[in-house]
C-alpha cells in the first residue's frame, strides 16, 4: 500500500507522522497552489464544494508518483457533503484512468479498518496506539505554534520576524522523522525558546478579531491567502477557536454539541450540518469578550456556512460588532480579498478607537 | 525675489474604467481635477494624467504628499511614489463625509464594482462590495447603452423622458440583455427601456450589494454612475428620500486619498516628480519556482531599473 491523503495546511505533517508510524509508505500530496487548484477544478464536478476540488488537485501529483491508496476521512458526526467526498473522488479518479482506492474511514468502520492495516503491516497494538497519540500531540503542537504566532504578530518590534521563525519551524518539523514522544517535546522546547527570543511590545493591546467559518479554509493558509498573516502584520490579533483538535474532541465527546446547542438557542434550534452552530457560538463569544470584529470564511456554496450567514449578520446588527463574510473559491482573485480586508481593518480600528472614548 | 510655492497634495484613483487625479491645497480647496479613461493600461493612464495635470497647474506648485487608491493602487503607488496607499472604501467615505458632514450612507457605483458604505459619526462601521457579478455597475450600463446606440453621456437625460419605465430583469447581465432585446422587439420605446435599465440596476444593487444593510439618511450617491440623471431618479424612487450628489462626485475617491495624505502629513514626500510621465515604465510577471507556493511575482522597471516587486508570499522577491 502506497498512500497519500488530502493536503491540509500544517496538519499535513501530523497525518504523515500518523501513517508512517502505522507502517505505511507515504507519498505526500502536493501543497495547494494555483496549478493544483486548476488541475482539481478540471477533474471535479462544477458545483461541488471548493475543498473537494482542492483535494483532487493535491492527489494528482502524488498519484503520478505511484500512490495507489488515498486516505479520506469521512465526516464523522456531522452532515455535509464531506460524506460523499470519498466515493465521488474515487469515481472521478478511476474514470480519469488512475488505479486508485479511496479508503474511507468513518465512525462505523474506523476500528476494523485500522485493525486490518495493523495486521497487514505487522505492528503491535501499542505501536498502533502510539501512532495516533504522536499524531494528536503534533496536532496540538501545530495549533499551539499557530496560536502563539497570532499573538506575537501584531506585537513584534521588527515586522516579519514571527513569520520567518514560524515557517522555519514548520519546515524543520516536516523534514524530521518522528518516532518517539521525546522528539516532539525536544522540538517543542527548542521552538518555544526561539519564539521567546522575538522582541515584542508587551504593553500593546491590539484590536482583536475572531475568525470563524469552515474548518478547512480557516486553518489552511495556502487557501485563505495567508489571512492570519496579513491581518497580523496590519496590527490585528486573530483569535481562532475552530481547529482540528476541537473537531476531534467533538467527535470523541458528543455531548459537547448539547452544550453548544443550549448556548445558541435564541438564534438556531437545530443543527445545520458542518460547523454551522460553532460559528454562531464563536461569534457570540466574540461579542461577550469585547472583540473588535469577526471574519467568516466559507467556501463558495458551503451549505452550513451559507445557512448561518444571515444569523451572523443579525448578531452583527444587534451588537454593532464589525463583521465581514468572505466566500472563497477558484474564481476569487486575491486583489478583491485584499481590498475588503484592508477596508475591514480600517473599520476594526475605528471600532477599537471608539471603544476607548 | 523667489515667489512662494503653492503647496499641494495629490490624490490619484486608478480604477478599472477611469483614472482620476485631484490636486488640493492646504485649505482642502480643489486646485485641479482630472477624469481619464484607463483603457486597460493603468501605467499609461497615470503617465498621461500627470502630463495633463502639469499643463493645468502653475509652475510654482510644489507637491508635498501623494495618496493612491483604486484597484491599481499598488501599481500606481509604485510608479508615482505614493506616501499613502489606501483602499477605495476608506477614501470614498472620507471624501463623502467632507462634503456632507454627518452622512450615514454612501452609495458608490463605479466602472467594475459597486459599494455601500455605512458611517456613524464620520467613521465607517460597515461596508459591502459587489462580488464577481458585473450587473449593477457602470460597465453594465455602458454595454447596454452601446446596444441601444445611445451615447452613455445622454443616457440619463433620455431615460428621464420616460413616462412608464419598462420592467427589465436585473439579476444578471446576460439575462438582462436578452430581456432588453425582447422588450425592444415587442415595441417598447427607447426612453422606457433606458429608464427600465436604471430601475433594474437599482434593484440589483439593493439585492446584491446593499442587502441586509441599515440604510438611513443623509444618503450620498457618488462614483462615475452618479453622473447619470436617470440613476439618481431611480435611487430616489427606490429609497423614497432625497439623495445628495456631492461636488466632484466622479473623482471623490482621489479627493479622499488627497485628504487622507494631508492628514498624515508626510515629512518628506516620496513623489518621483512629473518627469515620470516621460520615462519608460514596464511591468512584467513571472512564476517563482522556489517552493510549492508558486507565487506570481510582478516586477516594475522604470528606465530598465527594477524599482519594486510584489506578489510573493515569502518576501524573497519583494525585498529588493
XYZ file of C-alpha atoms in Angstrom:
677
model
C 0.000 0.000 0.000
C 1.447 3.337 -1.041
C -0.754 6.000 0.447
C -1.495 9.662 0.030
C -4.080 11.916 1.661
C -5.607 15.401 1.297
C -3.272 18.307 1.914
C -4.414 20.433 4.837
C -2.167 23.295 5.856
C 0.309 22.435 8.577
C -1.770 19.449 9.690
C -0.295 17.573 6.732
C 2.739 16.937 8.954
C 0.622 15.196 11.585
C -1.110 12.995 9.005
C 2.242 11.982 7.561
C 3.574 11.038 11.007
C 0.429 9.012 11.709
C 0.591 6.991 8.508
C 4.345 6.485 8.695
C 4.077 5.145 12.222
C 1.351 2.767 11.105
C 3.978 1.293 8.790
C 2.542 2.697 5.561
C 4.675 4.093 2.743
C 3.556 7.681 2.223
C 3.818 9.935 -0.807
C 2.996 13.469 0.282
C 0.241 15.342 -1.564
C 1.377 18.480 -3.368
C 0.950 21.724 -1.497
C -2.051 23.712 -2.671
C -1.092 26.270 -5.303
C -2.631 27.765 -8.406
C -1.621 24.775 -10.520
C -3.105 22.089 -8.268
C -6.332 24.067 -7.937
C -6.533 24.385 -11.704
C -6.000 20.623 -12.119
C -8.533 19.794 -9.430
C -11.174 22.030 -10.973
C -10.646 20.351 -14.321
C -11.484 16.911 -12.935
C -14.220 17.855 -10.467
C -17.931 18.442 -10.929
C -18.531 22.177 -11.337
C -20.966 22.576 -8.452
C -19.150 20.519 -5.842
C -17.549 22.179 -2.803
C -14.317 24.096 -3.252
C -12.321 21.902 -0.772
C -13.246 18.839 -2.826
C -11.654 20.340 -5.930
C -8.571 21.335 -3.962
C -8.210 17.774 -2.639
C -8.343 16.255 -6.092
C -5.679 18.684 -7.267
C -3.469 17.707 -4.334
C -3.773 13.975 -5.040
C -2.907 14.079 -8.715
C 0.883 14.711 -8.452
C 1.109 12.014 -5.723
C -0.807 9.560 -7.908
C 1.594 10.279 -10.753
C 4.439 9.345 -8.412
C 2.879 5.971 -7.712
C 0.433 6.272 -4.824
C -2.412 3.766 -5.025
C -4.452 4.441 -1.908
C -5.995 7.656 -0.678
C -6.927 8.118 2.951
C -10.084 10.169 3.211
C -11.743 10.936 6.488
C -15.454 10.905 6.200
C -17.225 13.476 8.217
C -17.741 11.671 11.484
C -20.727 13.152 13.313
C -21.923 15.857 11.045
C -23.840 16.105 7.890
C -22.434 17.958 4.982
C -21.197 16.907 1.600
C -17.871 15.798 3.077
C -19.629 12.438 3.454
C -19.678 11.896 -0.271
C -16.177 13.140 -0.954
C -14.546 9.699 -0.890
C -16.961 7.980 -3.229
C -17.112 10.833 -5.722
C -13.342 11.240 -5.639
C -12.842 7.526 -6.222
C -15.243 7.606 -9.150
C -13.758 10.599 -10.939
C -10.160 9.451 -10.407
C -10.923 5.965 -11.702
C -12.735 7.443 -14.679
C -9.655 9.533 -15.372
C -7.636 6.329 -15.587
C -5.941 6.124 -12.189
C -5.979 2.728 -10.478
C -6.717 4.027 -7.027
C -8.670 3.038 -3.955
C -10.057 5.718 -1.670
C -10.015 4.338 1.833
C -12.936 5.794 3.694
C -12.628 5.967 7.457
C -15.843 6.674 9.312
C -17.267 6.035 12.751
C -18.565 2.587 11.742
C -15.540 1.076 10.064
C -12.787 3.021 11.819
C -11.588 0.293 14.194
C -11.947 -2.565 11.728
C -10.001 -0.670 9.033
C -7.222 0.244 11.434
C -7.074 -3.373 12.601
C -6.707 -4.509 9.014
C -3.803 -2.094 8.475
C -2.262 -3.201 11.766
C -2.348 -6.870 10.785
C -1.109 -6.183 7.263
C 1.900 -4.210 8.437
C 2.569 -6.496 11.428
C 2.747 -3.791 14.073
C 1.825 -4.196 17.700
C -1.252 -2.696 19.303
C 0.993 -0.356 21.301
C 2.699 0.889 18.135
C -0.688 1.491 16.581
C -1.911 3.431 19.585
C 1.359 5.321 19.732
C 0.976 6.426 16.112
C -2.345 8.066 16.957
C -1.027 9.641 20.130
C 2.014 11.017 18.308
C -0.199 12.495 15.598
C -2.511 14.065 18.161
C 0.468 15.550 20.005
C 1.756 17.071 16.786
C -1.674 18.485 16.001
C -1.699 20.136 19.428
C 1.833 21.431 18.869
C 0.948 22.902 15.471
C -2.063 24.638 16.949
C -0.022 25.976 19.833
C 2.548 27.447 17.433
C -0.095 28.983 15.184
C -1.846 30.492 18.177
C 1.395 31.895 19.500
C 2.208 33.396 16.122
C -1.197 35.080 16.050
C -0.436 36.577 19.428
C 3.074 37.727 18.514
C 2.495 39.154 15.029
C 0.765 42.423 15.973
C 3.155 42.927 18.880
C 6.538 42.182 17.277
C 9.022 45.022 17.049
C 10.725 44.045 13.795
C 7.932 43.154 11.350
C 8.058 39.755 9.697
C 10.236 38.118 12.344
C 7.485 35.839 13.693
C 6.555 34.559 10.268
C 10.163 33.854 9.441
C 10.644 31.760 12.569
C 7.257 30.075 12.163
C 7.918 28.976 8.601
C 11.404 27.749 9.556
C 9.930 25.668 12.368
C 7.287 24.066 10.173
C 9.858 23.356 7.507
C 12.045 21.572 10.051
C 9.092 19.702 11.523
C 8.035 18.486 8.110
C 11.512 17.105 7.426
C 12.313 15.172 10.603
C 11.103 11.623 11.083
C 9.212 11.367 14.346
C 9.139 8.035 16.136
C 9.260 8.951 19.832
C 7.393 11.328 22.117
C 10.742 12.688 23.223
C 11.434 14.025 19.755
C 8.279 16.097 19.854
C 8.949 17.530 23.277
C 12.542 18.454 22.454
C 11.364 20.110 19.236
C 8.683 21.932 21.181
C 11.225 23.183 23.688
C 13.579 24.482 21.003
C 10.798 26.171 19.079
C 9.306 27.856 22.099
C 12.746 29.117 23.004
C 13.065 30.606 19.519
C 9.670 32.259 19.899
C 10.648 33.688 23.259
C 13.556 35.466 21.553
C 11.186 37.586 19.452
C 11.135 41.107 20.851
C 7.604 42.306 21.456
C 5.856 45.354 22.767
C 4.374 43.928 25.953
C 2.190 46.899 26.810
C 0.419 46.887 23.466
C -3.214 45.808 23.465
C -4.082 45.411 19.786
C -7.620 45.151 18.358
C -8.908 41.577 18.414
C -10.716 39.859 15.584
C -12.338 36.432 15.718
C -12.032 34.109 12.745
C -14.997 31.789 12.268
C -16.224 29.592 9.465
C -15.397 26.470 7.571
C -12.624 24.499 9.275
C -10.623 23.529 6.178
C -10.382 27.058 4.805
C -9.643 28.868 8.026
C -6.804 26.569 9.016
C -5.053 26.306 5.656
C -3.076 29.450 4.899
C -2.444 28.418 1.293
C -6.197 28.578 0.647
C -7.209 31.678 2.566
C -4.484 33.858 1.019
C -2.471 33.993 4.290
C -5.293 35.804 6.014
C -3.895 35.440 9.523
C -0.507 36.722 8.446
C -1.941 39.676 6.528
C -4.142 40.834 9.375
C -1.452 40.169 11.960
C 1.016 42.347 10.128
C -1.559 45.136 9.990
C -1.684 45.050 13.773
C -4.717 42.830 14.392
C -4.704 39.975 16.885
C -6.530 36.988 15.409
C -8.389 34.503 17.573
C -9.433 31.206 16.079
C -11.340 28.632 18.109
C -12.163 26.255 15.297
C -9.374 23.770 14.691
C -8.754 20.071 14.216
C -8.249 19.163 17.860
C -11.550 20.858 18.670
C -13.207 18.786 15.969
C -11.622 15.571 17.260
C -12.816 16.396 20.760
C -16.326 16.960 19.465
C -16.200 13.580 17.772
C -14.967 11.810 20.878
C -17.301 13.563 23.300
C -20.604 14.080 21.515
C -22.259 15.820 24.463
C -20.216 18.955 23.677
C -22.788 19.558 20.949
C -25.562 19.588 23.510
C -23.928 22.419 25.454
C -23.287 24.193 22.163
C -26.960 23.983 21.222
C -28.023 25.482 24.536
C -25.774 28.490 24.023
C -27.160 29.377 20.600
C -30.802 28.582 21.358
C -32.246 32.074 20.637
C -30.729 32.018 17.146
C -30.896 28.466 15.824
C -32.827 25.478 17.139
C -31.242 22.608 15.276
C -28.090 21.538 13.532
C -27.473 22.789 10.012
C -24.574 20.447 9.322
C -20.842 21.032 9.259
C -19.710 23.554 11.831
C -22.639 25.917 11.367
C -23.591 26.004 15.025
C -19.986 26.508 16.105
C -19.735 29.663 14.014
C -22.710 31.195 15.837
C -21.334 30.248 19.230
C -17.902 31.624 18.397
C -19.376 34.919 17.214
C -21.450 35.204 20.400
C -18.255 34.591 22.372
C -16.553 37.374 20.434
C -19.373 39.758 21.385
C -19.119 38.693 25.020
C -15.350 39.057 25.161
C -15.472 42.570 23.718
C -13.715 41.829 20.433
C -13.429 44.382 17.626
C -14.570 42.289 14.691
C -15.447 38.914 13.242
C -14.485 37.444 9.873
C -16.365 34.493 8.457
C -14.613 32.425 5.806
C -16.552 29.960 3.732
C -16.091 28.075 0.501
C -18.498 29.335 -2.148
C -21.749 27.434 -1.726
C -20.902 25.717 1.564
C -24.406 24.983 2.787
C -23.884 25.019 6.582
C -21.985 28.307 6.486
C -24.350 29.923 3.994
C -27.228 28.991 6.279
C -25.704 30.641 9.326
C -24.501 33.759 7.490
C -27.788 35.687 7.934
C -27.730 34.770 11.624
C -24.213 36.117 11.975
C -25.333 39.282 10.150
C -28.156 39.620 12.647
C -25.766 39.305 15.601
C -23.602 41.936 13.902
C -26.571 44.321 13.609
C -27.668 43.741 17.189
C -24.256 44.161 18.739
C -22.591 46.601 16.342
C -19.565 44.316 16.099
C -17.913 44.752 12.670
C -18.482 41.680 10.521
C -17.094 40.541 7.188
C -18.075 37.413 5.325
C -15.723 36.210 2.598
C -16.654 33.392 0.311
C -13.688 31.856 -1.472
C -13.356 29.596 -4.460
C -11.190 29.154 -7.511
C -12.733 32.224 -9.191
C -11.892 34.677 -6.437
C -8.969 36.988 -7.059
C -6.587 37.859 -4.276
C -6.786 41.579 -5.104
C -10.505 41.698 -4.307
C -9.980 39.911 -0.996
C -7.138 42.285 -0.114
C -9.289 45.371 -0.719
C -12.038 44.047 1.521
C -9.582 43.032 4.224
C -7.859 46.417 4.190
C -11.172 48.225 4.447
C -12.239 45.866 7.211
C -9.044 46.575 9.140
C -9.925 50.292 8.983
C -13.420 49.530 10.291
C -11.997 47.373 13.100
C -9.540 50.080 14.091
C -12.341 52.686 14.121
C -14.376 50.421 16.380
C -11.374 49.954 18.648
C -10.687 53.687 18.894
C -14.348 54.495 19.558
C -14.468 51.982 22.385
C -11.642 53.771 24.177
C -13.533 57.057 24.448
C 12.894 87.519 -5.245
C 11.665 83.960 -5.404
C 7.876 83.617 -5.387
C 6.343 81.483 -2.705
C 5.491 77.973 -3.801
C 1.913 76.727 -3.712
C 1.943 73.648 -1.541
C -0.420 70.931 -2.727
C -1.458 67.330 -2.154
C -2.163 64.907 -4.973
C -4.716 62.124 -4.812
C -4.812 59.510 -7.536
C -7.504 56.881 -8.045
C -6.718 54.252 -10.665
C -9.762 52.124 -11.289
C -10.677 49.620 -13.935
C -12.524 52.116 -16.130
C -11.301 55.541 -15.086
C -8.164 57.129 -13.686
C -8.747 60.258 -11.621
C -6.332 62.821 -10.282
C -7.173 65.523 -7.784
C -4.883 68.239 -6.511
C -5.852 70.044 -3.310
C -4.181 72.837 -1.406
C -3.551 73.210 2.310
C -7.107 74.536 2.832
C -8.716 71.490 1.185
C -9.626 73.516 -1.920
C -9.560 71.573 -5.167
C -6.929 73.171 -7.421
C -7.353 70.812 -10.300
C -9.111 67.572 -11.103
C -8.882 65.141 -13.994
C -11.058 62.271 -15.172
C -9.448 59.976 -17.744
C -10.288 56.563 -19.137
C -7.880 53.845 -18.031
C -8.490 51.841 -21.213
C -6.876 48.738 -19.795
C -3.489 50.337 -19.349
C -3.103 51.854 -15.866
C 0.555 52.783 -16.346
C -0.129 54.838 -19.467
C -3.190 56.377 -17.810
C -1.152 57.517 -14.809
C 1.573 58.929 -17.053
C -0.914 60.766 -19.227
C -2.764 62.063 -16.174
C 0.419 63.519 -14.756
C 1.293 65.093 -18.080
C -2.090 66.806 -18.363
C -2.009 67.873 -14.742
C 1.379 69.518 -15.198
C -0.008 71.612 -18.025
C -3.003 72.740 -15.944
C -1.282 73.946 -12.804
C 1.016 76.927 -12.195
C 4.732 76.245 -12.419
C 5.430 77.043 -8.787
C 3.205 74.280 -7.412
C 5.038 72.031 -5.017
C 3.595 68.599 -4.310
C 4.231 67.631 -0.713
C 2.201 64.445 -0.466
C 0.682 61.788 -2.738
C -2.075 59.290 -1.907
C -3.020 56.405 -4.187
C -6.259 54.424 -4.232
C -8.360 52.295 -6.573
C -7.912 48.737 -7.713
C -4.477 49.503 -9.183
C -3.353 51.404 -6.088
C -0.172 49.372 -5.519
C 0.972 49.715 -9.096
C 0.106 53.413 -9.164
C 1.742 53.888 -5.777
C 4.982 52.355 -7.012
C 5.261 54.244 -10.269
C 4.256 57.625 -8.864
C 5.934 57.287 -5.459
C 2.941 57.481 -3.140
C 3.203 58.332 0.549
C -0.076 56.609 1.318
C -1.780 53.653 -0.333
C -5.353 53.260 0.848
C -8.319 51.109 -0.148
C -11.237 52.622 -2.062
C -13.739 52.250 0.760
C -11.900 54.430 3.233
C -11.098 57.120 0.664
C -14.678 57.267 -0.637
C -16.037 57.537 2.880
C -13.525 60.283 3.656
C -14.460 62.275 0.566
C -18.191 61.913 1.161
C -18.052 62.961 4.791
C -16.001 66.029 3.864
C -18.746 67.399 1.601
C -21.689 66.072 3.608
C -20.772 66.011 7.309
C -22.985 63.561 9.150
C -23.533 61.341 6.114
C -24.875 57.921 7.093
C -24.937 56.010 3.815
C -22.651 56.234 0.803
C -23.718 54.593 -2.436
C -20.819 54.340 -4.819
C -21.137 52.809 -8.263
C -18.043 52.728 -10.388
C -16.993 51.009 -13.555
C -16.471 47.450 -12.367
C -17.865 47.312 -8.878
C -20.362 48.935 -6.605
C -20.149 49.597 -2.907
C -22.260 50.600 0.013
C -20.619 52.256 2.991
C -22.392 52.846 6.301
C -20.959 55.574 8.521
C -21.603 56.648 12.063
C -20.198 59.928 13.365
C -17.924 60.177 10.361
C -16.312 56.742 10.690
C -17.008 53.658 8.603
C -18.820 50.990 10.596
C -19.935 48.672 7.826
C -19.440 48.193 4.120
C -20.110 45.795 1.286
C -18.734 45.448 -2.212
C -20.290 43.644 -5.124
C -18.757 40.242 -5.788
C -17.892 38.604 -9.095
C -21.021 39.788 -10.988
C -20.821 42.888 -13.167
C -24.571 43.530 -13.252
C -25.262 46.661 -11.261
C -22.135 48.530 -12.310
C -21.164 51.196 -14.772
C -19.741 48.659 -17.228
C -23.182 47.074 -17.499
C -24.890 50.391 -18.272
C -22.143 51.185 -20.738
C -22.667 47.918 -22.605
C -26.451 48.300 -22.725
C -26.266 51.928 -23.838
C -23.984 50.785 -26.594
C -26.535 48.179 -27.643
C -29.306 50.819 -27.705
C -26.950 53.084 -29.697
C -27.258 55.898 -27.151
C -24.084 57.728 -26.064
C -23.633 56.985 -22.353
C -23.470 60.721 -21.563
C -27.027 61.235 -22.868
C -28.373 58.028 -21.374
C -29.639 59.680 -18.189
C -31.370 62.551 -19.928
C -33.108 60.177 -22.347
C -34.316 57.917 -19.576
C -35.847 60.897 -17.745
C -38.265 61.396 -20.654
C -39.883 58.043 -19.939
C -43.420 58.064 -18.535
C -43.765 54.375 -17.822
C -40.461 52.549 -17.422
C -40.320 49.013 -18.815
C -39.632 46.174 -16.390
C -36.298 44.584 -17.253
C -34.866 41.695 -15.266
C -31.709 42.768 -13.491
C -30.318 39.623 -11.925
C -27.563 39.060 -14.414
C -26.046 40.991 -17.304
C -26.721 38.202 -19.749
C -30.381 37.701 -18.766
C -30.920 41.416 -18.630
C -29.563 41.841 -22.117
C -31.780 39.151 -23.626
C -34.768 40.569 -21.763
C -33.972 44.023 -23.093
C -33.762 42.760 -26.676
C -37.100 41.065 -26.196
C -38.647 44.324 -24.952
C -37.219 46.148 -27.962
C -38.719 43.578 -30.306
C -42.209 43.857 -28.865
C -42.156 47.605 -29.341
C -41.236 49.429 -26.150
C -39.781 52.874 -26.704
C -36.085 53.562 -26.171
C -36.858 56.033 -23.337
C -38.864 53.431 -21.432
C -36.170 50.820 -21.891
C -33.438 53.215 -20.748
C -35.418 54.086 -17.625
C -36.182 50.397 -17.097
C -32.470 49.621 -17.183
C -31.803 52.216 -14.488
C -34.517 50.681 -12.319
C -33.202 47.168 -12.870
C -29.703 48.300 -11.923
C -31.000 49.855 -8.718
C -32.948 46.668 -7.907
C -29.846 44.617 -8.486
C -27.847 46.945 -6.247
C -30.283 46.530 -3.379
C -30.487 42.763 -3.711
C -26.810 42.026 -4.272
C -24.798 44.746 -2.550
C -26.942 46.578 -0.027
C -28.779 43.513 1.225
C -29.195 43.492 4.994
C -27.597 46.921 5.414
C -29.172 49.578 7.515
C -29.795 52.420 5.046
C -30.652 55.773 6.601
C -30.254 59.391 5.566
C -28.373 61.516 4.662
C -27.563 59.368 1.645
C -24.764 60.303 -0.719
C -24.505 58.941 -4.258
C -21.120 59.119 -5.958
C -18.834 57.430 -8.450
C -18.935 57.547 -12.227
C -22.535 56.319 -12.484
C -23.807 59.161 -10.259
C -23.428 61.443 -13.308
C -26.374 59.576 -14.792
C -29.570 61.553 -14.085
C -31.753 58.500 -14.636
C -29.881 56.582 -11.955
C -30.273 59.433 -9.474
C -34.026 59.447 -10.058
C -34.262 55.650 -9.838
C -32.454 55.654 -6.494
C -34.665 58.427 -5.125
C -37.773 56.487 -6.139
C -36.492 53.259 -4.633
C -35.356 54.820 -1.352
C -38.246 57.246 -1.004
C -35.962 60.056 0.084
C -33.616 62.629 -1.348
C -30.119 61.614 -2.265
C -27.209 64.005 -2.326
C -24.705 64.043 -5.140
C -21.639 65.867 -3.774
C -19.414 68.158 -5.849
C -16.568 66.345 -7.630
C -18.733 63.194 -7.464
C -16.788 61.335 -10.130
C -13.344 61.925 -8.658
C -14.230 61.734 -4.987
C -12.051 58.681 -4.346
C -8.961 60.572 -5.439
C -10.119 63.568 -3.406
C -10.440 61.352 -0.316
C -6.939 59.979 -0.880
C -5.578 63.525 -1.057
C -7.391 64.444 2.178
C -6.001 61.362 3.931
C -2.445 62.063 2.866
C -2.859 65.644 4.038
C -3.936 64.377 7.472
C -0.944 62.084 7.605
C 1.389 64.946 6.569
C 4.492 63.060 5.415
C 7.721 64.778 6.419
C 9.244 64.322 3.022
C 7.251 63.113 0.066
C 8.290 60.039 -1.909
C 6.785 61.625 -5.042
C 9.010 60.862 -8.027
C 8.120 64.067 -9.851
C 6.193 64.878 -13.028
C 9.135 63.602 -15.066
C 7.825 60.095 -14.504
C 5.354 60.626 -17.332
C 8.188 60.675 -19.871
C 10.018 57.654 -18.536
C 9.808 54.122 -19.818
C 7.829 52.080 -17.297
C 7.404 48.364 -17.817
C 5.656 45.714 -15.767
C 6.246 42.015 -16.123
C 5.284 38.948 -14.155
C 6.908 35.580 -13.688
C 6.209 32.471 -11.674
C 8.636 31.740 -8.872
C 9.616 28.065 -8.790
C 11.372 28.240 -5.440
C 8.745 26.376 -3.427
C 5.362 24.674 -3.912
C 3.549 28.003 -3.402
C 4.455 29.003 -6.974
C 3.616 32.661 -6.484
C 3.093 35.046 -9.390
C 5.669 37.755 -8.874
C 5.213 41.131 -10.563
C 8.106 43.466 -11.134
C 8.145 47.074 -12.209
C 11.011 48.633 -14.059
C 11.467 52.353 -14.575
C 14.006 53.010 -17.321
C 15.054 49.340 -17.131
C 15.898 49.645 -13.440
C 13.871 47.424 -11.104
C 12.033 49.602 -8.606
C 9.662 47.162 -6.996
C 8.470 43.588 -6.897
C 5.395 42.183 -5.226
C 3.084 39.197 -5.188
C 5.310 36.700 -3.367
C 4.381 35.191 -0.041
C 7.792 34.578 1.479
C 9.304 38.012 0.880
C 12.219 36.671 -1.155
C 11.489 38.885 -4.152
C 9.727 41.864 -2.619
C 12.838 42.734 -0.600
C 14.693 44.489 -3.447
